[in-house]
mmCIF file of C-alpha atoms in Angstrom:
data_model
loop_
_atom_site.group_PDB
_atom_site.id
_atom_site.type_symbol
_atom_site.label_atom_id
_atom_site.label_comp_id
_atom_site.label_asym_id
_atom_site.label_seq_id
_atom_site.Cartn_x
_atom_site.Cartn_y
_atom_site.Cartn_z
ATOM 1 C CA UNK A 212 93.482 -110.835 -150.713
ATOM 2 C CA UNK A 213 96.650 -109.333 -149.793
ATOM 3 C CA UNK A 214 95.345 -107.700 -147.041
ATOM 4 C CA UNK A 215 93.689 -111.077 -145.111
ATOM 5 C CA UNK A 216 96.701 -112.349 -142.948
ATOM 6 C CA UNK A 217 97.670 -115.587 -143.599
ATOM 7 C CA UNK A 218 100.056 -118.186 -141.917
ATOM 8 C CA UNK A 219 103.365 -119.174 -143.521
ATOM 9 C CA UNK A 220 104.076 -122.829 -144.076
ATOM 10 C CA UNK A 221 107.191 -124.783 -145.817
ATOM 11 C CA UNK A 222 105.560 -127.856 -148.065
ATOM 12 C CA UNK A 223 108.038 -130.662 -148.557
ATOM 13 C CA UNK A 224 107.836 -133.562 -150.331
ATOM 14 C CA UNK A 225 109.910 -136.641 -150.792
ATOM 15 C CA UNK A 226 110.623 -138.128 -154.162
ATOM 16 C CA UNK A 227 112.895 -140.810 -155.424
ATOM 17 C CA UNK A 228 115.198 -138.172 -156.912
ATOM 18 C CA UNK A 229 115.527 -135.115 -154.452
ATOM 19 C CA UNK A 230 113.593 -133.384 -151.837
ATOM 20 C CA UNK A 231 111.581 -130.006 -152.952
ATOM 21 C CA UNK A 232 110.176 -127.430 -151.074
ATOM 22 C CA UNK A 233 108.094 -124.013 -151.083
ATOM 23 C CA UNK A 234 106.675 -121.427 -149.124
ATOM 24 C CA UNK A 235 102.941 -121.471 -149.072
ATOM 25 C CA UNK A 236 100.081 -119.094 -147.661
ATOM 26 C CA UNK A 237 97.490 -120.977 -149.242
ATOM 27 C CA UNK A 238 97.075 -123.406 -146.506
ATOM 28 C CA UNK A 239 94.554 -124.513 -143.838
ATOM 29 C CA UNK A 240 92.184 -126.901 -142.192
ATOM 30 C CA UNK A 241 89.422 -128.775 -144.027
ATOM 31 C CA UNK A 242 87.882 -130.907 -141.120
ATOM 32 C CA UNK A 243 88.461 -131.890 -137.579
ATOM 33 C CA UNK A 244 86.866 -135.238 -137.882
ATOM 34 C CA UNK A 245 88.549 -136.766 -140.393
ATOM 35 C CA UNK A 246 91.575 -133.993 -140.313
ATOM 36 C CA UNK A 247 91.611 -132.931 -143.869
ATOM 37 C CA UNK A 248 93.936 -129.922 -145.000
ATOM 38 C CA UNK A 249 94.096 -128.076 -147.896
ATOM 39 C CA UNK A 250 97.244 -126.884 -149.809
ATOM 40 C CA UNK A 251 97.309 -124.795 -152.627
ATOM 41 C CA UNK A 252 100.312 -124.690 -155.170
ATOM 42 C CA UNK A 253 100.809 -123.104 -158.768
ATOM 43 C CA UNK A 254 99.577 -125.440 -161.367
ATOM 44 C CA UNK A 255 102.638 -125.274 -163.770
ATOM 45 C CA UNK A 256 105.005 -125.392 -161.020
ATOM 46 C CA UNK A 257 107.307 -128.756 -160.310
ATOM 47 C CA UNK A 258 106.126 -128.457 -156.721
ATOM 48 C CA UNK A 259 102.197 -129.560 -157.916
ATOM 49 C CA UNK A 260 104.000 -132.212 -160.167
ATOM 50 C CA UNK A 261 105.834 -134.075 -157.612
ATOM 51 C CA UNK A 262 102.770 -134.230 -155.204
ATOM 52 C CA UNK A 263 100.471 -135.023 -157.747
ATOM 53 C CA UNK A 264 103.304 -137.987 -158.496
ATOM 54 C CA UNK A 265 104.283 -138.590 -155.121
ATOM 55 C CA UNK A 266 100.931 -138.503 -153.435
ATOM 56 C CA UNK A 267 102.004 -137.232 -150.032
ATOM 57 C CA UNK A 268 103.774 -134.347 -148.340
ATOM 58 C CA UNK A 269 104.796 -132.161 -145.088
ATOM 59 C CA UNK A 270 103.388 -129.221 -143.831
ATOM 60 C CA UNK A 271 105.794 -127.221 -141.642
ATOM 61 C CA UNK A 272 104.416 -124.507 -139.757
ATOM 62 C CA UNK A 273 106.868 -121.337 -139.424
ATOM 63 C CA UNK A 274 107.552 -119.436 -136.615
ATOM 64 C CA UNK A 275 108.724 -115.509 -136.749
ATOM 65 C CA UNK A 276 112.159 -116.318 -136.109
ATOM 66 C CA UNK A 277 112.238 -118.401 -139.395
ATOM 67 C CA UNK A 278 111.636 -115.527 -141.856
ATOM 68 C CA UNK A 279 115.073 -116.216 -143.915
ATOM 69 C CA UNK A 280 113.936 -119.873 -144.036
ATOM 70 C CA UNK A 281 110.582 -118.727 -145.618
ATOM 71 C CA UNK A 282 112.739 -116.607 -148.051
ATOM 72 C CA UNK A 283 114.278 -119.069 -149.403
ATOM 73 C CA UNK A 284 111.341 -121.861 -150.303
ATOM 74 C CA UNK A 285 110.121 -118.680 -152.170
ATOM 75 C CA UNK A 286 112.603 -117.950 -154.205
ATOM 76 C CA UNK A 287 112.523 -118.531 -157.831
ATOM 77 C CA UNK A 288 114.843 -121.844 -159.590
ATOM 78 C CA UNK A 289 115.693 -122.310 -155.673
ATOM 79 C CA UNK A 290 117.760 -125.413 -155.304
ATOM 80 C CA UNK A 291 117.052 -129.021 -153.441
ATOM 81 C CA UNK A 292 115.430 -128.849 -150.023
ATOM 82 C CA UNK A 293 118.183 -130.608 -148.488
ATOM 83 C CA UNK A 294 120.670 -127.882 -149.369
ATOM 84 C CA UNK A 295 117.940 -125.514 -148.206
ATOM 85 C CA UNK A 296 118.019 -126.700 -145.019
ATOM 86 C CA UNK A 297 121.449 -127.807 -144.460
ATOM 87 C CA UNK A 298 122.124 -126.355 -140.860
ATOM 88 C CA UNK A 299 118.605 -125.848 -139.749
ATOM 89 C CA UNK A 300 117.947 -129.074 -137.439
ATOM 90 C CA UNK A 301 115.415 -131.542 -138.734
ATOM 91 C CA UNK A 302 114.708 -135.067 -139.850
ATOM 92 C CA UNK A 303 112.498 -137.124 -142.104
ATOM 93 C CA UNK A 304 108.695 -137.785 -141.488
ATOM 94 C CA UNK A 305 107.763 -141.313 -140.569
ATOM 95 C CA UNK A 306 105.206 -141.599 -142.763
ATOM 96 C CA UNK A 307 105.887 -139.739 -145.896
ATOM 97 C CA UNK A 308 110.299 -139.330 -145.706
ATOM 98 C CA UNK A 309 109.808 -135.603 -146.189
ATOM 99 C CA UNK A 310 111.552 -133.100 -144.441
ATOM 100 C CA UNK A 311 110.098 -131.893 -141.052
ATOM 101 C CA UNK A 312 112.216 -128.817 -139.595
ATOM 102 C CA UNK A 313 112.855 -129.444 -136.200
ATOM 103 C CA UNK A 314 112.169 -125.463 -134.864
ATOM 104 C CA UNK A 315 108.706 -125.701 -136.722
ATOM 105 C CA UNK A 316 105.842 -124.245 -134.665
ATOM 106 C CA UNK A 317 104.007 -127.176 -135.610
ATOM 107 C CA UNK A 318 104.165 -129.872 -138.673
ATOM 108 C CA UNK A 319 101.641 -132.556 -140.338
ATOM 109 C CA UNK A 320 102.293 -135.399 -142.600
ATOM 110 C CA UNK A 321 100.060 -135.918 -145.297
ATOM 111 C CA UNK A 322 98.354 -138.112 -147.921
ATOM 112 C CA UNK A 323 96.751 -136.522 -151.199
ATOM 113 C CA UNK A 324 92.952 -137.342 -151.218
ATOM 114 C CA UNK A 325 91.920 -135.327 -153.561
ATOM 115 C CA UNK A 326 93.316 -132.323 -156.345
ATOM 116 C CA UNK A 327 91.514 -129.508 -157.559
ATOM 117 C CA UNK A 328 92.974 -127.139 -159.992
ATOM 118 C CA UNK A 329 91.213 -123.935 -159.728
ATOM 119 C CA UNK A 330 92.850 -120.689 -162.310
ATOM 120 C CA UNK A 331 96.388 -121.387 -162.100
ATOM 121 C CA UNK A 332 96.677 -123.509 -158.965
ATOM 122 C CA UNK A 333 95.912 -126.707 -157.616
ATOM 123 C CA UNK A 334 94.236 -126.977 -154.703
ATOM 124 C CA UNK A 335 95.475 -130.327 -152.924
ATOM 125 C CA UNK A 336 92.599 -132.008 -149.843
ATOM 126 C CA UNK A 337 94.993 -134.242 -147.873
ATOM 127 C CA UNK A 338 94.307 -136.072 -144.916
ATOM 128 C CA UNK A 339 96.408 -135.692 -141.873
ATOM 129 C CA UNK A 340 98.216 -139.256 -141.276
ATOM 130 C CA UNK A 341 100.933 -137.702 -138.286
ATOM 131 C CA UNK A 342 101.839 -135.290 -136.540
ATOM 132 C CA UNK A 343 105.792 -134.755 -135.941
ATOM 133 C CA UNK A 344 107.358 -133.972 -133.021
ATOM 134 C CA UNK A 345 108.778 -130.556 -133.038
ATOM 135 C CA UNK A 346 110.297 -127.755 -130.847
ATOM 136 C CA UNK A 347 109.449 -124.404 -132.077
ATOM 137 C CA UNK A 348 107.737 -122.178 -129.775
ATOM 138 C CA UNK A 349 107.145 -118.154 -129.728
ATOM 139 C CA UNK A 350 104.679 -115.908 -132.326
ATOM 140 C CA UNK A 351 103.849 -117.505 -136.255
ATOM 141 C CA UNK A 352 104.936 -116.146 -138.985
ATOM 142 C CA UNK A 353 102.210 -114.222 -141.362
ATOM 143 C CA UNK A 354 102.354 -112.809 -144.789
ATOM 144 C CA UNK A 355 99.864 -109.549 -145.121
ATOM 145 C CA UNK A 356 100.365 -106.769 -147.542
ATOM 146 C CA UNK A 357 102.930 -108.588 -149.728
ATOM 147 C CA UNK A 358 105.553 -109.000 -146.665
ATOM 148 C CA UNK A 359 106.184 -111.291 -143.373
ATOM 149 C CA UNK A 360 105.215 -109.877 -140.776
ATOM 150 C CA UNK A 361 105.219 -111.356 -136.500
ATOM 151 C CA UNK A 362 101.797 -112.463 -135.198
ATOM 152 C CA UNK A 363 101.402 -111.279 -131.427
#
């Protein structure tokens, strides 16, 4: 599977202690008509705890230029989002108060429908409830052959 390009997306969610993040490849589109996403996290990570708690999340959509950013939601015992982010412009989702990065290519807010744990992740379904303004523009970021790569 390592060799099937994939996009590169931060997940954020928004609990009543802190903010956490990670870098995911294990995400895409469901359905059109209702728009229905799927996210997959480790199953015996925090990350699929707090969603499965919080019930909601952001998807932000990374650009090339945002490769370091992407570095760090992957790192292991990585600290709060917030201090993740501190100096990369962004602001809070209307709908679910997680973090949206500003210089996204493109971002989604989300409600849980339904989770799935397949092997040792859980696949969250989650139904797109809006759609952030952001600014990024330029090529996505991919992850093929174990390393980020530039798409176009």
């Amino acid at each position: 599977m390592a060799l099937l390009p994939t996009g590169v997306a931060v997940v954020t969610v928004a609990d009543e202690r802190d903010d956490v993040g990670a870098t995911v490849s294990a995400f895409g589109s469901v359905s059109a008509d209702p728009p229905v996403v799927s996210v997959g996290v480790n199953a015996e990570g925090y990350m699929a705890e707090v969603i499965e708690e919080v019930g909601a999340f952001a998807v932000n959509v990374l650009g090339v230029g945002q490769r370091a950013l992407a570095g760090r939601f992957a790192a292991e015992g990585r600290p709060s989002a917030r201090l993740l982010v501190a100096g990369q412009p962004h602001h809070r989702g209307e709908r679910t108060r997680a973090i949206v990065l500003d210089d996204a290519l493109s971002a989604l807010e989300c409600s849980v429908r339904q989770s799935v744990r397949v092997g040792d992740h859980v696949v969250f379904f989650a139904d797109v409830v809006e759609l952030p303004k952001v600014t990024g523009t330029g090529a996505a970021l991919v992850r093929w052959s174990g390393r980020y790569h530039s798409l176009g």
